Short mmCIF file of C-alpha atoms in Angstrom, two decimals:
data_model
loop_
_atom_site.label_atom_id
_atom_site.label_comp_id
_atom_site.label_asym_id
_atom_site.label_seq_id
_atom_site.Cartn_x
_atom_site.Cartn_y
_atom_site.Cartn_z
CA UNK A 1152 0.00 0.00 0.00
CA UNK A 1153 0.79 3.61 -0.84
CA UNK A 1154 -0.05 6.02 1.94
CA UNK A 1155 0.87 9.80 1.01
CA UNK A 1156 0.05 12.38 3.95
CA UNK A 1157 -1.74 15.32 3.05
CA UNK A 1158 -2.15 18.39 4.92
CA UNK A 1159 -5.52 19.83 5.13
CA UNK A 1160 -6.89 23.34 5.08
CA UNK A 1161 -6.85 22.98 8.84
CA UNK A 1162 -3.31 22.19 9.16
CA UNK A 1163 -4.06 18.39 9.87
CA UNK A 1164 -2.06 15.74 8.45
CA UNK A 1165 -4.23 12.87 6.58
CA UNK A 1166 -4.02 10.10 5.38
CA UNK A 1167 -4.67 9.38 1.70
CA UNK A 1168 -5.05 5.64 0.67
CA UNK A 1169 -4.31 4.65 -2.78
CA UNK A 1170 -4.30 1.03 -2.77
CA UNK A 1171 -6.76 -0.98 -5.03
CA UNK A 1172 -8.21 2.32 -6.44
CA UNK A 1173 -9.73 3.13 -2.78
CA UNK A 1174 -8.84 6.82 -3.33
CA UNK A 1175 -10.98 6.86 -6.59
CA UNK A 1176 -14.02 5.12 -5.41
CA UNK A 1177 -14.17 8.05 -2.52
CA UNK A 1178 -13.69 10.99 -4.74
CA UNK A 1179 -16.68 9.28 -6.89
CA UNK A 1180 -18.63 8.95 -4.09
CA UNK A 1181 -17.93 12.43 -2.64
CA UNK A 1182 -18.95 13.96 -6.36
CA UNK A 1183 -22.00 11.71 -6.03
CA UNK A 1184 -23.31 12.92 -2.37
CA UNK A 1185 -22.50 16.63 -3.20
CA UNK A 1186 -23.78 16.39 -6.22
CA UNK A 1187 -27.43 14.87 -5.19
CA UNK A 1188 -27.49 18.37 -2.53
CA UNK A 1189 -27.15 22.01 -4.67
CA UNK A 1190 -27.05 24.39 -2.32
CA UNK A 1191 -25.10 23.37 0.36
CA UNK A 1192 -22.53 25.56 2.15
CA UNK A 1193 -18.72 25.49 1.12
CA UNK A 1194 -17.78 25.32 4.43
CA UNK A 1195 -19.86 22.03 4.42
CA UNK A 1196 -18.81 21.12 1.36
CA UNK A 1197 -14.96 21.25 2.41
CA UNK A 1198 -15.27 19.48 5.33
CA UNK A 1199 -17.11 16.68 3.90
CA UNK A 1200 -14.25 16.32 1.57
CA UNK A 1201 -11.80 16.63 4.04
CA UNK A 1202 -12.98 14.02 7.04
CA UNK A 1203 -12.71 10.41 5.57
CA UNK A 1204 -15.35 8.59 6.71
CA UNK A 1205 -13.33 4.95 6.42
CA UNK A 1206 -11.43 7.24 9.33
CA UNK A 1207 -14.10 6.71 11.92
CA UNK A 1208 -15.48 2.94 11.11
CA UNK A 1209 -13.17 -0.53 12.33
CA UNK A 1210 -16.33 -2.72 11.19
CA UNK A 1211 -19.64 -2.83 10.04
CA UNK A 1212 -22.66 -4.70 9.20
CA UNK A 1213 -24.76 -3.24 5.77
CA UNK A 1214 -28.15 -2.81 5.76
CA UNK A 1215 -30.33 -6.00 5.56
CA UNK A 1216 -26.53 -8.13 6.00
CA UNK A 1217 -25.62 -10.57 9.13
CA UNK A 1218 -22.10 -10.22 8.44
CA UNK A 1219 -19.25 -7.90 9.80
CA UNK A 1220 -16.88 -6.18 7.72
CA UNK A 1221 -13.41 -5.56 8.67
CA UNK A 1222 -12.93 -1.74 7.48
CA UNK A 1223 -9.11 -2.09 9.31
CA UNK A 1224 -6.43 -0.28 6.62
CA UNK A 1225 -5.73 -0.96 4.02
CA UNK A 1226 -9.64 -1.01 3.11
CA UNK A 1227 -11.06 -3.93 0.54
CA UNK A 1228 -12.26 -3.13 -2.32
CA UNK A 1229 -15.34 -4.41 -0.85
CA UNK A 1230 -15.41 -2.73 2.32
CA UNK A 1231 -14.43 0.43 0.52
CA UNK A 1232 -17.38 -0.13 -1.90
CA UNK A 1233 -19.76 -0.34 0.95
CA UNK A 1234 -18.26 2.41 3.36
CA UNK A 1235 -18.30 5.29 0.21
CA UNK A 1236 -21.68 4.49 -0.45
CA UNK A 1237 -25.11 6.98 0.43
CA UNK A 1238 -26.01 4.33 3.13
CA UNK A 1239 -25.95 3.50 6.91
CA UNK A 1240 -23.82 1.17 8.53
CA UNK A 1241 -24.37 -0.38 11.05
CA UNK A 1242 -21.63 -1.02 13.64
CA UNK A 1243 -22.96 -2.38 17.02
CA UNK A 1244 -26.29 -4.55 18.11
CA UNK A 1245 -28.27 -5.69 20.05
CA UNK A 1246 -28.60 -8.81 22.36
CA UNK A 1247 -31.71 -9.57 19.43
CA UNK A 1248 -29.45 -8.81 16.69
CA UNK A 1249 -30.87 -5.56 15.79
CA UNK A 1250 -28.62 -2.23 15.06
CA UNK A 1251 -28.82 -0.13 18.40
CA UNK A 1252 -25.40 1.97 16.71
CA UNK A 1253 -24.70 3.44 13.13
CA UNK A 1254 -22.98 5.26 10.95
CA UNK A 1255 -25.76 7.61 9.80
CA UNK A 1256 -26.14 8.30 5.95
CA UNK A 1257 -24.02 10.74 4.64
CA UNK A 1258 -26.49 12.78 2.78
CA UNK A 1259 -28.72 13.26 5.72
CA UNK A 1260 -26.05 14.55 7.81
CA UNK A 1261 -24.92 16.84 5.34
CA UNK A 1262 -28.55 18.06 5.36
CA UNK A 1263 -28.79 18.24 9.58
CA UNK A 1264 -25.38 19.94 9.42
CA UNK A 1265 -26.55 22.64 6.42
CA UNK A 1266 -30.02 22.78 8.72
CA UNK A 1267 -27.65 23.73 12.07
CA UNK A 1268 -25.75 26.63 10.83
CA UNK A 1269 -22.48 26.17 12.33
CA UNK A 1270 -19.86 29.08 12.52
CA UNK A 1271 -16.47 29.59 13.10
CA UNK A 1272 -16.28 29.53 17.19
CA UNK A 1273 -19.37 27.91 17.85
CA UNK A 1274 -19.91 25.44 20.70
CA UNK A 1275 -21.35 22.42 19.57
CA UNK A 1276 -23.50 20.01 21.84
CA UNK A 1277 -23.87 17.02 19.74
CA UNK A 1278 -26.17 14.44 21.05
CA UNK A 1279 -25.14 10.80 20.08
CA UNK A 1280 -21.72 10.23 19.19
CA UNK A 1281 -21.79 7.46 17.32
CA UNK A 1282 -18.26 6.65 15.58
CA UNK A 1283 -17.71 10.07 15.53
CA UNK A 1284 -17.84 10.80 12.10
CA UNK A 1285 -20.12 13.62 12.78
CA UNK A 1286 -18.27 15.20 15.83
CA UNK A 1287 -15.09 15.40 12.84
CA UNK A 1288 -17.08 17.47 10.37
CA UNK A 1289 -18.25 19.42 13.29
CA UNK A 1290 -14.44 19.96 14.42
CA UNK A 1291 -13.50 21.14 10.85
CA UNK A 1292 -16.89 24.03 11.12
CA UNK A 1293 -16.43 25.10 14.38
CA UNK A 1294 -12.67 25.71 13.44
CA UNK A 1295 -9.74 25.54 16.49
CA UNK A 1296 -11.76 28.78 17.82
CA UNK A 1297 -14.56 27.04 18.66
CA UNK A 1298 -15.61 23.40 20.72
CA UNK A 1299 -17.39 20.25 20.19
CA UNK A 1300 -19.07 18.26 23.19
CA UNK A 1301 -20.58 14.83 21.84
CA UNK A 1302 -22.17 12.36 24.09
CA UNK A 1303 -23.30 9.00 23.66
CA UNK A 1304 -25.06 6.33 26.43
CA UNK A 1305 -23.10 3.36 25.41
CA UNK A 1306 -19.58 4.17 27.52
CA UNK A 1307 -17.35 1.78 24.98
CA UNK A 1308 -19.04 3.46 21.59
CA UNK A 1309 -17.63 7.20 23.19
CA UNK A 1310 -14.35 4.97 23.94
CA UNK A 1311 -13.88 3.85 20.56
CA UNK A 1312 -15.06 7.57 19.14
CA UNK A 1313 -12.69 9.05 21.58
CA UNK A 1314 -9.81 7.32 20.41
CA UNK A 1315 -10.83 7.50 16.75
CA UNK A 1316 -10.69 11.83 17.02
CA UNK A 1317 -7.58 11.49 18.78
CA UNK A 1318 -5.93 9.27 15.96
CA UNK A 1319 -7.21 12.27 13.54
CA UNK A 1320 -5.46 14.74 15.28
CA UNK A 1321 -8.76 16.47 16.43
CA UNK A 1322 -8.32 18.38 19.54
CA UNK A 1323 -11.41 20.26 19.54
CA UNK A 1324 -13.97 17.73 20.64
CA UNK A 1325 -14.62 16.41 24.30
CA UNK A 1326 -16.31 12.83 24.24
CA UNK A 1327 -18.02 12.23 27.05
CA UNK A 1328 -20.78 9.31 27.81
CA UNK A 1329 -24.14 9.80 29.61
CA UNK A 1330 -27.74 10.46 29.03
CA UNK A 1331 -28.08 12.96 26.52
CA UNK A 1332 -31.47 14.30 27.67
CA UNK A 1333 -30.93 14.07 31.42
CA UNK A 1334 -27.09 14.31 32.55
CA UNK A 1335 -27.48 17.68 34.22
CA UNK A 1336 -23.72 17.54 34.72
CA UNK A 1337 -23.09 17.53 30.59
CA UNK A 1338 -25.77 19.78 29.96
CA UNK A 1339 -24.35 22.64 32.27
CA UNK A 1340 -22.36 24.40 30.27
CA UNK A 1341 -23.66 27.26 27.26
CA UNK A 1342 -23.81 26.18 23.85
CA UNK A 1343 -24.25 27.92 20.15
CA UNK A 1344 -25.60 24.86 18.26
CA UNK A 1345 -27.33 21.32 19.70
CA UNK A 1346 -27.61 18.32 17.20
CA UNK A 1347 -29.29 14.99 17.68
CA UNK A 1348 -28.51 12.45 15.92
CA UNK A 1349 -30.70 9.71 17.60
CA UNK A 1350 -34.72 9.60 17.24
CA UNK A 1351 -35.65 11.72 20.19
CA UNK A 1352 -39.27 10.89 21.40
CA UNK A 1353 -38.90 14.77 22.96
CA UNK A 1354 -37.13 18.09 23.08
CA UNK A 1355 -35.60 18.49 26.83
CA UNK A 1356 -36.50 21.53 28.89
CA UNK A 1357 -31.95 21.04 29.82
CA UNK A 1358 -31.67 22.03 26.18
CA UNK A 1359 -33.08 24.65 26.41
CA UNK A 1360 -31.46 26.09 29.42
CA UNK A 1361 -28.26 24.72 28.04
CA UNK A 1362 -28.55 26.91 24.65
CA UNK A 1363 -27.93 30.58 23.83
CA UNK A 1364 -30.77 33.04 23.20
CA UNK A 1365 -30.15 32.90 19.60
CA UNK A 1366 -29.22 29.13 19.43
CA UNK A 1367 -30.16 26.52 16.83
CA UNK A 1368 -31.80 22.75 17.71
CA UNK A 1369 -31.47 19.98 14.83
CA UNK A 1370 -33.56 16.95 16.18
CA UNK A 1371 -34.63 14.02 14.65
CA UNK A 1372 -38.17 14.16 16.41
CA UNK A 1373 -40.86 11.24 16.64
CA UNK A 1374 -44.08 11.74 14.69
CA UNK A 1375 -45.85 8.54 13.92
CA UNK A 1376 -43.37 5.80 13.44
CA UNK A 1377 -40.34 8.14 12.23
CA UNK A 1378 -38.07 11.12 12.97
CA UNK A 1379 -38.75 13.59 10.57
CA UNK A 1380 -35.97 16.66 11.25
CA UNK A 1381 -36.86 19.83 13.27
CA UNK A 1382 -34.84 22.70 13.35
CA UNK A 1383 -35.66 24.77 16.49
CA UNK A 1384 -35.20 27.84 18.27
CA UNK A 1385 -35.75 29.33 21.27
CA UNK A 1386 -38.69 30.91 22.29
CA UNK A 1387 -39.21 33.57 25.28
CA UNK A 1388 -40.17 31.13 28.01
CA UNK A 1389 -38.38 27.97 29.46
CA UNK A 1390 -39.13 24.76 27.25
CA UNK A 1391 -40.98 26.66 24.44
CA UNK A 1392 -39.76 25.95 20.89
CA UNK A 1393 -40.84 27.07 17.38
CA UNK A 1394 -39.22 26.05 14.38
CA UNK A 1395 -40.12 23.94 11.50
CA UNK A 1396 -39.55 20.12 9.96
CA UNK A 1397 -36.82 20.25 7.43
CA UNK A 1398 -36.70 16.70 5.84
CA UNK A 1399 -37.70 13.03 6.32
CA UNK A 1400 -35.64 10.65 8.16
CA UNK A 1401 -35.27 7.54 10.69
CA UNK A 1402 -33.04 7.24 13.39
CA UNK A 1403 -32.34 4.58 16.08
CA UNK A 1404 -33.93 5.13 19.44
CA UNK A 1405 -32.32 7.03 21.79
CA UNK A 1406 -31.26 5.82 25.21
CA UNK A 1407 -32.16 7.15 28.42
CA UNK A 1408 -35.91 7.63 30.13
CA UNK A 1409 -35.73 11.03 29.17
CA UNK A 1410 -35.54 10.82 24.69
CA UNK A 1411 -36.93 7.04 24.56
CA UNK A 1412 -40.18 5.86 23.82
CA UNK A 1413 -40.71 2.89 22.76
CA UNK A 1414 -42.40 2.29 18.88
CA UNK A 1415 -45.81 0.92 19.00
CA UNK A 1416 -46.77 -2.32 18.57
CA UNK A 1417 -46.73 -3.24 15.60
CA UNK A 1418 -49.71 -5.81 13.73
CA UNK A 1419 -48.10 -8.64 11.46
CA UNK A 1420 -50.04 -10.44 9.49
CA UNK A 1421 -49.87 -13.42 7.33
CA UNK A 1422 -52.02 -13.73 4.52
CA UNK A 1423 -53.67 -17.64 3.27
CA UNK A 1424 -53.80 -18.42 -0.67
CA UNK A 1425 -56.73 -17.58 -0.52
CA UNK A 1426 -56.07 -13.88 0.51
CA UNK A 1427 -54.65 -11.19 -1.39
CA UNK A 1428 -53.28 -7.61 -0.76
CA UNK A 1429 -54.22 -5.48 -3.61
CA UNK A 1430 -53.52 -1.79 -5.27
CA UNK A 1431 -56.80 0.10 -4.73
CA UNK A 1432 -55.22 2.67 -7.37
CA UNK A 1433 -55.58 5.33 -4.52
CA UNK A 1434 -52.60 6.83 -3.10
CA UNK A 1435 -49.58 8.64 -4.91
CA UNK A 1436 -46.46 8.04 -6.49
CA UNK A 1437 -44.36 5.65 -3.87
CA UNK A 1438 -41.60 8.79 -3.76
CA UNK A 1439 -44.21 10.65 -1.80
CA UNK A 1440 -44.68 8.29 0.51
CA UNK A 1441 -43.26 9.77 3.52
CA UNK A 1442 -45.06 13.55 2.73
CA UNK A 1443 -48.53 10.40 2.84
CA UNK A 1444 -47.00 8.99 6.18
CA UNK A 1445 -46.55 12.06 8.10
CA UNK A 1446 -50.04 13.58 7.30
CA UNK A 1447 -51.83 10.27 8.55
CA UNK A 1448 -49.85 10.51 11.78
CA UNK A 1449 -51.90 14.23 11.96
CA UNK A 1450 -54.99 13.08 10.37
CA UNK A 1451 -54.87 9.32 11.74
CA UNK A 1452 -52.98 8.99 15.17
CA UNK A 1453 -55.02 6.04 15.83
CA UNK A 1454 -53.81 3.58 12.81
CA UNK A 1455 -51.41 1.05 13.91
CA UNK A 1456 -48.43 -0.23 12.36
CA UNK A 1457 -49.09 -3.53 9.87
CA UNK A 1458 -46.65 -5.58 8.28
CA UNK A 1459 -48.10 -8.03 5.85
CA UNK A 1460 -46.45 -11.19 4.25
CA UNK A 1461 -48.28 -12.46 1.14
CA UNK A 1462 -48.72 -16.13 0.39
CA UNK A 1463 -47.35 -17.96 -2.59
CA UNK A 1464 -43.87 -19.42 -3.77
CA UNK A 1465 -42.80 -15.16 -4.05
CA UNK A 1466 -44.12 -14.01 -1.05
CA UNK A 1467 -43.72 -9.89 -0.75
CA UNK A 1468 -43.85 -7.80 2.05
CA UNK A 1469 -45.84 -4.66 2.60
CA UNK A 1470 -45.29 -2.38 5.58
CA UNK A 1471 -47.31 0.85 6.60
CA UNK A 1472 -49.89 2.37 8.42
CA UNK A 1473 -53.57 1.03 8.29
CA UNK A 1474 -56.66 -0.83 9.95
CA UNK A 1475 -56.77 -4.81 10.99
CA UNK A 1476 -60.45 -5.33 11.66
CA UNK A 1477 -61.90 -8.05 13.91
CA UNK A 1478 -62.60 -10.34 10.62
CA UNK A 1479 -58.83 -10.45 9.23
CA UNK A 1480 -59.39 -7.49 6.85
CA UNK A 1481 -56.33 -5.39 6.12
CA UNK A 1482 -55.91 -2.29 4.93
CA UNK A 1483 -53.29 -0.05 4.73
CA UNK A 1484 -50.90 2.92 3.35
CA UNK A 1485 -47.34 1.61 1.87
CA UNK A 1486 -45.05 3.93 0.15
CA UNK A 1487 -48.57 6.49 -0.40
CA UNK A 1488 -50.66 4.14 -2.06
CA UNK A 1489 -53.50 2.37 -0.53
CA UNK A 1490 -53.58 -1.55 -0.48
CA UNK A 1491 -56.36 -3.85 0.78
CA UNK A 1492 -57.73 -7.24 0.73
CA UNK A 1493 -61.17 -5.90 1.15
CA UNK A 1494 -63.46 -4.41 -1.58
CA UNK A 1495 -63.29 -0.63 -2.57
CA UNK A 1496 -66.63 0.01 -0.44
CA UNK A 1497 -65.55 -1.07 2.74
CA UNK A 1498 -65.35 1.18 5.69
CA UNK A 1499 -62.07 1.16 6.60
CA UNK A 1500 -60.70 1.39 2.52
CA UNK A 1501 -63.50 4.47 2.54
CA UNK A 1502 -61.55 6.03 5.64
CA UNK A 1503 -58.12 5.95 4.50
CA UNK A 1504 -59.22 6.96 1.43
CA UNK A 1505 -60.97 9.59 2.52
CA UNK A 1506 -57.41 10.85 4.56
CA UNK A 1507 -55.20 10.17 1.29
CA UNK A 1508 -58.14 12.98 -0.77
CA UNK A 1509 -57.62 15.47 2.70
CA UNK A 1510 -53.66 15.39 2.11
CA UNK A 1511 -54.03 16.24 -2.40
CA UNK A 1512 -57.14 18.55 -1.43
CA UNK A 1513 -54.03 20.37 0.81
CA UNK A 1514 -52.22 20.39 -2.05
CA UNK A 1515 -50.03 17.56 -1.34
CA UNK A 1516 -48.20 19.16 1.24
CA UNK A 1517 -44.46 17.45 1.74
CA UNK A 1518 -42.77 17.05 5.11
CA UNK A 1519 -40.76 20.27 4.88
CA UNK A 1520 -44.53 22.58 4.21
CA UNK A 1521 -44.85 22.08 8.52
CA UNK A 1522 -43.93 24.52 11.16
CA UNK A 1523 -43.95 23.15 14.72
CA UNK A 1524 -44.46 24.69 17.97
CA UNK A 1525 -43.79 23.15 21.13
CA UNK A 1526 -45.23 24.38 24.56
CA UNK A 1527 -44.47 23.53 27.98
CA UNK A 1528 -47.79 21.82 29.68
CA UNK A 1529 -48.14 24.85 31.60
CA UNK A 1530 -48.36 26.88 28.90
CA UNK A 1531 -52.08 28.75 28.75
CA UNK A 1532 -51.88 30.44 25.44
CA UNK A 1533 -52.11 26.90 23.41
CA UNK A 1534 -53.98 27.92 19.94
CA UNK A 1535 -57.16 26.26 19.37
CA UNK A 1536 -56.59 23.47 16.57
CA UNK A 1537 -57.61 24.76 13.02
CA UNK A 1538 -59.20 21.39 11.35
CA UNK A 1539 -57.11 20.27 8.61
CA UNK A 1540 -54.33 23.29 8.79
CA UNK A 1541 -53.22 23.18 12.31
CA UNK A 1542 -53.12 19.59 14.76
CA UNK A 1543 -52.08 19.34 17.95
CA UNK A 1544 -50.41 16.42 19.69
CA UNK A 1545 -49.57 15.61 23.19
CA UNK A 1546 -45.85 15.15 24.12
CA UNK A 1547 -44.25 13.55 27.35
CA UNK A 1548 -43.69 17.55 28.86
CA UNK A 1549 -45.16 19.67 26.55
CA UNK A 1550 -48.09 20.68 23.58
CA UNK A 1551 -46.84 20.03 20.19
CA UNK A 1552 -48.60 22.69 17.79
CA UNK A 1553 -48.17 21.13 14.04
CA UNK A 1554 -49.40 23.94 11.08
CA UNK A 1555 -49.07 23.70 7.40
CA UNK A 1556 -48.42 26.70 5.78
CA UNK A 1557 -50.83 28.28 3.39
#
């Protein structure tokens, strides 16, 4: 292997890997990601090229994959292929196997770090460290004049970021582990910027008290089944936020009493020969399916979760929201369009259709046409709801106050 060391615009040394055509597969892949986002920053756009993302990962699992992959240097051409790819990684689970730690995709944090505004000198609370991919780009931002605190619940995943930052030369960010929502001793010092980068079932009244007047939230926060982005700022009293969502998105739960909740339960269901889960023809095209699946959690709080496995030697699988009546009929929205194994004129096809016309009479608002307000419970000014412009939902501490703009 080849290694040449580079020095970076922030006076770093790096390491540039030219083995097996590693080098060229990340350029590709950083002309791909930068290219699918016009817009961005420069600043962004220099420290995306700039952090290596192979930097912060020593194995991984892909998504859908049971097997680890050694991402050790040199790289393999196929664990570079997978690492400088738009995609999460996985790289820890759970005692059942599932991810409970990830690298998050790169596009998305691009967009959460474009959303959060970072300037020379800010300080940074990140929330969820992670491999500490994100804390790097953060680093590069902030610049030496300004600080990075990043703290994750799982003590050996801040170990292993730790030591990752320190192998980078990075000086600028403190890993520390602890409840991200509740560690009062974290939380205590004053802060320019906060980031999440774990589903958060809530906003924290200690981030509040823990950000400037002018500061900027980015939080992946629960609505329905996912984590749609908010970016929020302060309002005049203690736990009040306004802002608005910003994209779609999932995240892993985060730890702690304080940002979990746990997802619903979710209905599985597996169909007979005889039964079959058909298009209606309602619905919309399946790249508007999460603008479909955040207006149902408004419209529909009350649908549960169904996952349905056809019959047959190709059996598919269709996930969504929907209604499982007391006779084994199912229907439900996947990917915006509306699938049933009942006729068009039963009630509960007639319901969800009627909530998939509400959403295109609205124009076919997407995720990003929502501002959100959230209130402390003691709050007496709450608005009175506006039908069909203007929903509110209860939180754990607080009023959430979701309005589409007109």
């Amino acid at each position: 292997m080849r290694l040449r060391g580079i020095i970076g615009g922030d006076g770093r040394r790096r390491i540039d890997l030219t083995e097996n055509g590693t080098a060229e597969v990340r350029a590709s892949f950083v002309r791909d990601v930068l290219g699918s986002l016009p817009g961005l920053d420069a600043r962004i756009v220099e420290a995306f090229r700039s952090v290596d993302r192979a930097a912060y990962l020593d194995r991984f699992r892909m998504p859908g994959k049971p097997d680890w992959i050694d991402a050790s240097q040199p790289l393999s051409a196929g664990a570079a292929a997978a690492i400088y790819r738009d995609q999460a990684l996985a790289t820890l689970t759970a005692e059942n196997g599932m991810p409970s730690s990830s690298s998050t995709t790169p596009s998305l944090m691009l967009l959460m770090l474009h959303a959060l505004s970072v300037a020379p000198g800010d300080r940074v609370l990140e929330i969820g460290t992670a491999t500490g991919y994100n804390a790097a780009l953060l680093a590069h931002l902030v610049t030496d004049a300004g600080s990075v605190v990043t703290i994750d619940s799982k003590p050996e995943i801040a170990a292993r970021a730790a030591a990752a930052l320190e192998t980078g030369g990075i000086t600028n960010v403190q890993v520390r582990a602890g409840d991200g929502g509740a560690a009062e001793e974290i939380l205590r010092g004053v802060f320019d910027r906060l980031i999440a980068t774990v589903g958060c079932a809530t906003v924290p009244s200690q981030w509040w008290d823990c950000l400037t007047e002018d500061g900027v939230a980015v939080v992946p926060l629960r609505h329905g089944e996912a984590h749609p982005l908010c970016r929020l700022r302060k309002g005049t009293e203690p736990g009040h936020w306004y802002g608005a969502f910003t994209a779609a998105a999932n995240f892993m739960l985060a730890d702690g009493d304080t940002l979990h909740r746990p997802r619903g339960a979710e209905h599985r269901v597996q169909l007979t020969e005889e039964q079959h889960l058909l298009d209606t023809g309602l619905g919309c095209h399946p790249s508007q399916g999460w603008a479909v699946d955040f207006f149902l959690a408004l419209q529909a709080p009350h649908l549960k979760r169904i996952t349905v496995k056809t019959a047959g030697p190709t059996p598919q699988i269709h996930a969504g929201c929907g209604i499982a009546d007391q006779h084994g009929n199912i229907v439900l929205v996947s990917w915006g369009r509306l699938m049933a194994t009942t006729g068009p004129d039963s009630p509960a096809v007639r319901e969800l259709a009627g909530h998939l016309t509400a959403w295109k009479n609205l124009g076919c608002p997407s995720i990003g046409h929502y501002d959100i307000e959230i209130l402390p419970h003691n709050a007496t000014d709450i608005p009175t709801p506006l039908a069909g412009r203007r929903w509110t939902q209860p939180d754990r501490h607080a009023t959430r106050i979701v309005t589409l703009r007109t």
